[in-house]
PDB file of C-alpha atoms in Angstrom:
ATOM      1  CA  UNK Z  21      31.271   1.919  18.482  1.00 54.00           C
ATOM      2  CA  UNK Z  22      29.259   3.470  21.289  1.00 79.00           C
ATOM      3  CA  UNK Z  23      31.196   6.774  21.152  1.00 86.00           C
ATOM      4  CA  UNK Z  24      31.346   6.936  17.724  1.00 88.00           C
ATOM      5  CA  UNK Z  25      27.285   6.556  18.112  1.00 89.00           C
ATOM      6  CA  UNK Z  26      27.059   9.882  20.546  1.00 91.00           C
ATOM      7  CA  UNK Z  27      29.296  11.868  18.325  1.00 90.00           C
ATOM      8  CA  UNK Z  28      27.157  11.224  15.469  1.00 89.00           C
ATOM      9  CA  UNK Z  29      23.927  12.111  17.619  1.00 91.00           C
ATOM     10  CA  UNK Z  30      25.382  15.396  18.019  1.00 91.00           C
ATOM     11  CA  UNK Z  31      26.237  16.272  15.164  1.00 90.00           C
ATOM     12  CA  UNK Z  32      23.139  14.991  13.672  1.00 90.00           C
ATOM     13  CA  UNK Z  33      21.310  17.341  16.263  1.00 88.00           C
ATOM     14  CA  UNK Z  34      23.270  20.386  15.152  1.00 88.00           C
ATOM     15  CA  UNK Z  35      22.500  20.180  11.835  1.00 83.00           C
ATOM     16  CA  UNK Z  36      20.836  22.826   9.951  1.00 78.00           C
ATOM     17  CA  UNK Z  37      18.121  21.267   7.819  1.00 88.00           C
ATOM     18  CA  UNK Z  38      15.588  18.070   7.957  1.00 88.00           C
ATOM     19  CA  UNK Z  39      17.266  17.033   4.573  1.00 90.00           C
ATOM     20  CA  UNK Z  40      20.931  16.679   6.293  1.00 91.00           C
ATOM     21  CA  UNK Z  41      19.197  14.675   9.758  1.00 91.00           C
ATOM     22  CA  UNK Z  42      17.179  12.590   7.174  1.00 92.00           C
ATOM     23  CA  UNK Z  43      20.884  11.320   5.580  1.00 93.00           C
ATOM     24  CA  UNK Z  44      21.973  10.734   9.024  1.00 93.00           C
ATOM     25  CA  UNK Z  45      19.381   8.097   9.353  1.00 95.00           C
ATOM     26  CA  UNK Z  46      19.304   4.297   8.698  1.00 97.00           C
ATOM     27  CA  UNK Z  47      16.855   4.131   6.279  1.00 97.00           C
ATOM     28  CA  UNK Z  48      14.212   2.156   8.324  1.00 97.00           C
ATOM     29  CA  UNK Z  49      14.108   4.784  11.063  1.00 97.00           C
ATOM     30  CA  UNK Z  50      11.697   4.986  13.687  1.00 97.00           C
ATOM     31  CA  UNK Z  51      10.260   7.881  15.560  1.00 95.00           C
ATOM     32  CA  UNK Z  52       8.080   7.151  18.373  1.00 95.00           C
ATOM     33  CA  UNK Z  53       6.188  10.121  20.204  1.00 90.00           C
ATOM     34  CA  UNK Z  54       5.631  10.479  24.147  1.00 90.00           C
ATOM     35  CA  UNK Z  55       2.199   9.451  24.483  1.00 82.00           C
ATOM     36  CA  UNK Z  56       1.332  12.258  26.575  1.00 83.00           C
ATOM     37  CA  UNK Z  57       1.482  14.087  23.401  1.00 76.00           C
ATOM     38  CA  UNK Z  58      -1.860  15.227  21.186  1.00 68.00           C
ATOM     39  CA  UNK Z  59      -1.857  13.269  17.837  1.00 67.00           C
ATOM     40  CA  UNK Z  60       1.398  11.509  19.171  1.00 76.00           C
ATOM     41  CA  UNK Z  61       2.030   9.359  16.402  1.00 88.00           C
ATOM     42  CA  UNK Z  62       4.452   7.005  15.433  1.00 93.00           C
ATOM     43  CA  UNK Z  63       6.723   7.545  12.417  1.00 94.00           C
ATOM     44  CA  UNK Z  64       8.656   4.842  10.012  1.00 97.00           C
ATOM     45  CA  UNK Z  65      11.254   5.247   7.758  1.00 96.00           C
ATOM     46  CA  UNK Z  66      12.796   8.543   7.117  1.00 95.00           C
ATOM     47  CA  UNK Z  67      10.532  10.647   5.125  1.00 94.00           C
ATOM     48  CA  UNK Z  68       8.047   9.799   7.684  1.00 94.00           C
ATOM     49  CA  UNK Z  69      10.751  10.886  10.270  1.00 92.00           C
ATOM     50  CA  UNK Z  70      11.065  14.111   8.878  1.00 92.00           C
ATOM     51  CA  UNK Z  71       6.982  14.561   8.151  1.00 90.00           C
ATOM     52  CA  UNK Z  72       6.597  14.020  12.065  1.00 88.00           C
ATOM     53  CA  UNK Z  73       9.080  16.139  13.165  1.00 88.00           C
ATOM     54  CA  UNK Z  74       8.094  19.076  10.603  1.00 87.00           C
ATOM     55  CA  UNK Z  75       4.335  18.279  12.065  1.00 85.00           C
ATOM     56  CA  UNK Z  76       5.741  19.122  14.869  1.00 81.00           C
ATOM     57  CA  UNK Z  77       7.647  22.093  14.060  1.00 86.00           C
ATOM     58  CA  UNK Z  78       4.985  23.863  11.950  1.00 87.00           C
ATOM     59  CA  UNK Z  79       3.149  24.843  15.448  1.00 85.00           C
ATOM     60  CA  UNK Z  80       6.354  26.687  16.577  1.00 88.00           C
ATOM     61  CA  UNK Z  81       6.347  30.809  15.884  1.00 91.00           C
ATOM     62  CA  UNK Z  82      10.248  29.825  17.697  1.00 89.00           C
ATOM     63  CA  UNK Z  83      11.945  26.443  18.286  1.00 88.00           C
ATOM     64  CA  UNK Z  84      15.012  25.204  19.392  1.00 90.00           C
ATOM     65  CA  UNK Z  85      16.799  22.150  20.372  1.00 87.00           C
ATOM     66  CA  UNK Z  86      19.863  22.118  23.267  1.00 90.00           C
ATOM     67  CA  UNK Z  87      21.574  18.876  24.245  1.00 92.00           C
ATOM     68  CA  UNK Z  88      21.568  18.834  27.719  1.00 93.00           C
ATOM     69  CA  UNK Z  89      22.947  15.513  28.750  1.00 93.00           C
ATOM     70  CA  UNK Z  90      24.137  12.069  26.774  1.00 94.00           C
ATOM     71  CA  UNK Z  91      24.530   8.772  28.153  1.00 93.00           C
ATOM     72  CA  UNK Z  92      26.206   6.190  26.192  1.00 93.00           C
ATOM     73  CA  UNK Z  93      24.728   3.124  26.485  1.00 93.00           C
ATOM     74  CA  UNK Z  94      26.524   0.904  24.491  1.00 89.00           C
ATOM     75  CA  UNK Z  95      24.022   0.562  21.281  1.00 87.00           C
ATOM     76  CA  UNK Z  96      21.537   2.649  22.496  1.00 94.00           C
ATOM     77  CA  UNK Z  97      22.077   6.704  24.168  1.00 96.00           C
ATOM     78  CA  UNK Z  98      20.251   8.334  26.348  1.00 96.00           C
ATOM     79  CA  UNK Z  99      19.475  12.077  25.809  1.00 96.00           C
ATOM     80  CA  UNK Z 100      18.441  14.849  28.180  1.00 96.00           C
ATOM     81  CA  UNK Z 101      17.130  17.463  25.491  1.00 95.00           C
ATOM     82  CA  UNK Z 102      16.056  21.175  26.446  1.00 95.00           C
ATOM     83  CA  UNK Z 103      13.039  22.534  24.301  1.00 92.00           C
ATOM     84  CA  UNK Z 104      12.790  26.065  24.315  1.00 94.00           C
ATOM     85  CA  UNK Z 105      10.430  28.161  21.829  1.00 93.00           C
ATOM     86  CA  UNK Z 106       6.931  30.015  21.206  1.00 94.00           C
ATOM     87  CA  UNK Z 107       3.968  28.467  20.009  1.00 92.00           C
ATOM     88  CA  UNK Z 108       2.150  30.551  16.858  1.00 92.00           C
ATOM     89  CA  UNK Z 109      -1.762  30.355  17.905  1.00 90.00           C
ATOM     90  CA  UNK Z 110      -1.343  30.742  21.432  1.00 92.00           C
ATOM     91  CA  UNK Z 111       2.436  32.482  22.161  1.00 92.00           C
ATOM     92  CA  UNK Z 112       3.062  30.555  25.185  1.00 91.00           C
ATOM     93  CA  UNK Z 113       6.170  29.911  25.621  1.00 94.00           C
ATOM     94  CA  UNK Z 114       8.075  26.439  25.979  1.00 91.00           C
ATOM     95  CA  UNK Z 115      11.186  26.126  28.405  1.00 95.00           C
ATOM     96  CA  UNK Z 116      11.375  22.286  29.368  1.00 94.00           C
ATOM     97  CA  UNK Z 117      13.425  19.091  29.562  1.00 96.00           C
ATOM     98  CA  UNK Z 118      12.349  16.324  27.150  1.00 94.00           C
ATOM     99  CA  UNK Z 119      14.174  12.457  26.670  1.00 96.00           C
ATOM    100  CA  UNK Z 120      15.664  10.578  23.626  1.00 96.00           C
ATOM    101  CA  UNK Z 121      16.171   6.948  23.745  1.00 97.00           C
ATOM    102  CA  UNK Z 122      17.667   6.229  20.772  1.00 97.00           C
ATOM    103  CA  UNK Z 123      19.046   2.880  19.098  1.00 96.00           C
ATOM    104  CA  UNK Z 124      21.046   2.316  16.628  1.00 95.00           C
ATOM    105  CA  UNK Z 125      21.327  -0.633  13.895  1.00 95.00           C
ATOM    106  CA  UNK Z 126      23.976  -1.093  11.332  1.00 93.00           C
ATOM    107  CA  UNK Z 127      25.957   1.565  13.358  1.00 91.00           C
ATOM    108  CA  UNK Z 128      23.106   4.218  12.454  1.00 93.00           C
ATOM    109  CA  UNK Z 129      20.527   5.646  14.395  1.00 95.00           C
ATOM    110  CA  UNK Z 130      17.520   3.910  13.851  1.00 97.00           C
ATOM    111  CA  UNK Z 131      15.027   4.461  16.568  1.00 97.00           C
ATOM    112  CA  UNK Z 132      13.533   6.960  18.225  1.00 96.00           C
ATOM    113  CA  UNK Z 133      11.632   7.370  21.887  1.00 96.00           C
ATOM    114  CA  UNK Z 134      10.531  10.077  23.203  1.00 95.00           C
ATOM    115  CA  UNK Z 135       9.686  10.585  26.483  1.00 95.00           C
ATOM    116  CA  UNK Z 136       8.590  13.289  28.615  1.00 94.00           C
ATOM    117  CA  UNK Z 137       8.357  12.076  32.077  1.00 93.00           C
ATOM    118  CA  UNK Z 138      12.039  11.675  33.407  1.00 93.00           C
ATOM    119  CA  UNK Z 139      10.972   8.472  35.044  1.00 93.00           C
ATOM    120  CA  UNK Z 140       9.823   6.371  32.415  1.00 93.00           C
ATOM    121  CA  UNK Z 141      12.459   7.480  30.471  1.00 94.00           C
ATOM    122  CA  UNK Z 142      14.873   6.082  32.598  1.00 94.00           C
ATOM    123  CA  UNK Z 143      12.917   3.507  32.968  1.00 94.00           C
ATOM    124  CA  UNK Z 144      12.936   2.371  29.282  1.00 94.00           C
ATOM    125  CA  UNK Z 145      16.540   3.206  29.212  1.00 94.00           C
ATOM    126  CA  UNK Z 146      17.553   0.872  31.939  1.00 92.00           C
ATOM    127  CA  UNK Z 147      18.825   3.507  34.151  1.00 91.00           C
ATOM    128  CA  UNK Z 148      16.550   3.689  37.321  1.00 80.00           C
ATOM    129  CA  UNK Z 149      16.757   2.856  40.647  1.00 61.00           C
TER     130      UNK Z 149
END
């Protein structure tokens, strides 16, 4: 099951619309924001998925999403993701490394943390030192 549960995260992250991420949902997902994050918030079910993620989207001129790294933990993966994009107020620009920590139930992904200090990201994952 575990590498049928990374395929799926990719292809869920290179699809084109919120619509077509929302189906690849389990319908009680959960998105919960690094708290180092203004207005993080924490997001249930999958309209609210997509609401926080568009919330989040809306402040990009630019945005884009690059897989850098999956690790396959069993029921849960581990994601490396590079942000990249320009903000409309301001126009600074965004070139950095966030974390996924996802779980899945019912052999969909359910759960979402996102973190964006390496460290406790690993942390939470199981995977440091």
């Amino acid at each position: 099951m575990s590498e049928e549960n990374v395929e799926g995260l990719r292809e869920m992250y290179s699809k084109r619309s919120l619509a077509e991420v929302a189906e690849s949902l389990h319908p009680d997902a959960e998105m919960h924001q690094a708290l180092e994050v203004p207005d993080a918030d924490d997001y249930y079910g999958r309209e609210e998925f997509v609401r926080g993620t568009r919330r989040w989207l809306e402040g990009w001129e630019e945005f884009q999403y690059a897989l850098e790294e999956v690790t396959d933990l069993g029921e849960r993966v581990f994601m490396r993701v590079r942000l990249s994009g320009r903000a409309k107020a301001s126009g600074i620009e965004l070139d950095e490394d966030i974390f996924h920590l996802w779980t899945f139930r019912d052999g969909m992904p359910w759960r979402c943390d996102v973190f964006l200090d390496e460290g406790r990201a690993l942390e939470a994952a199981g995977l440091s030192q």
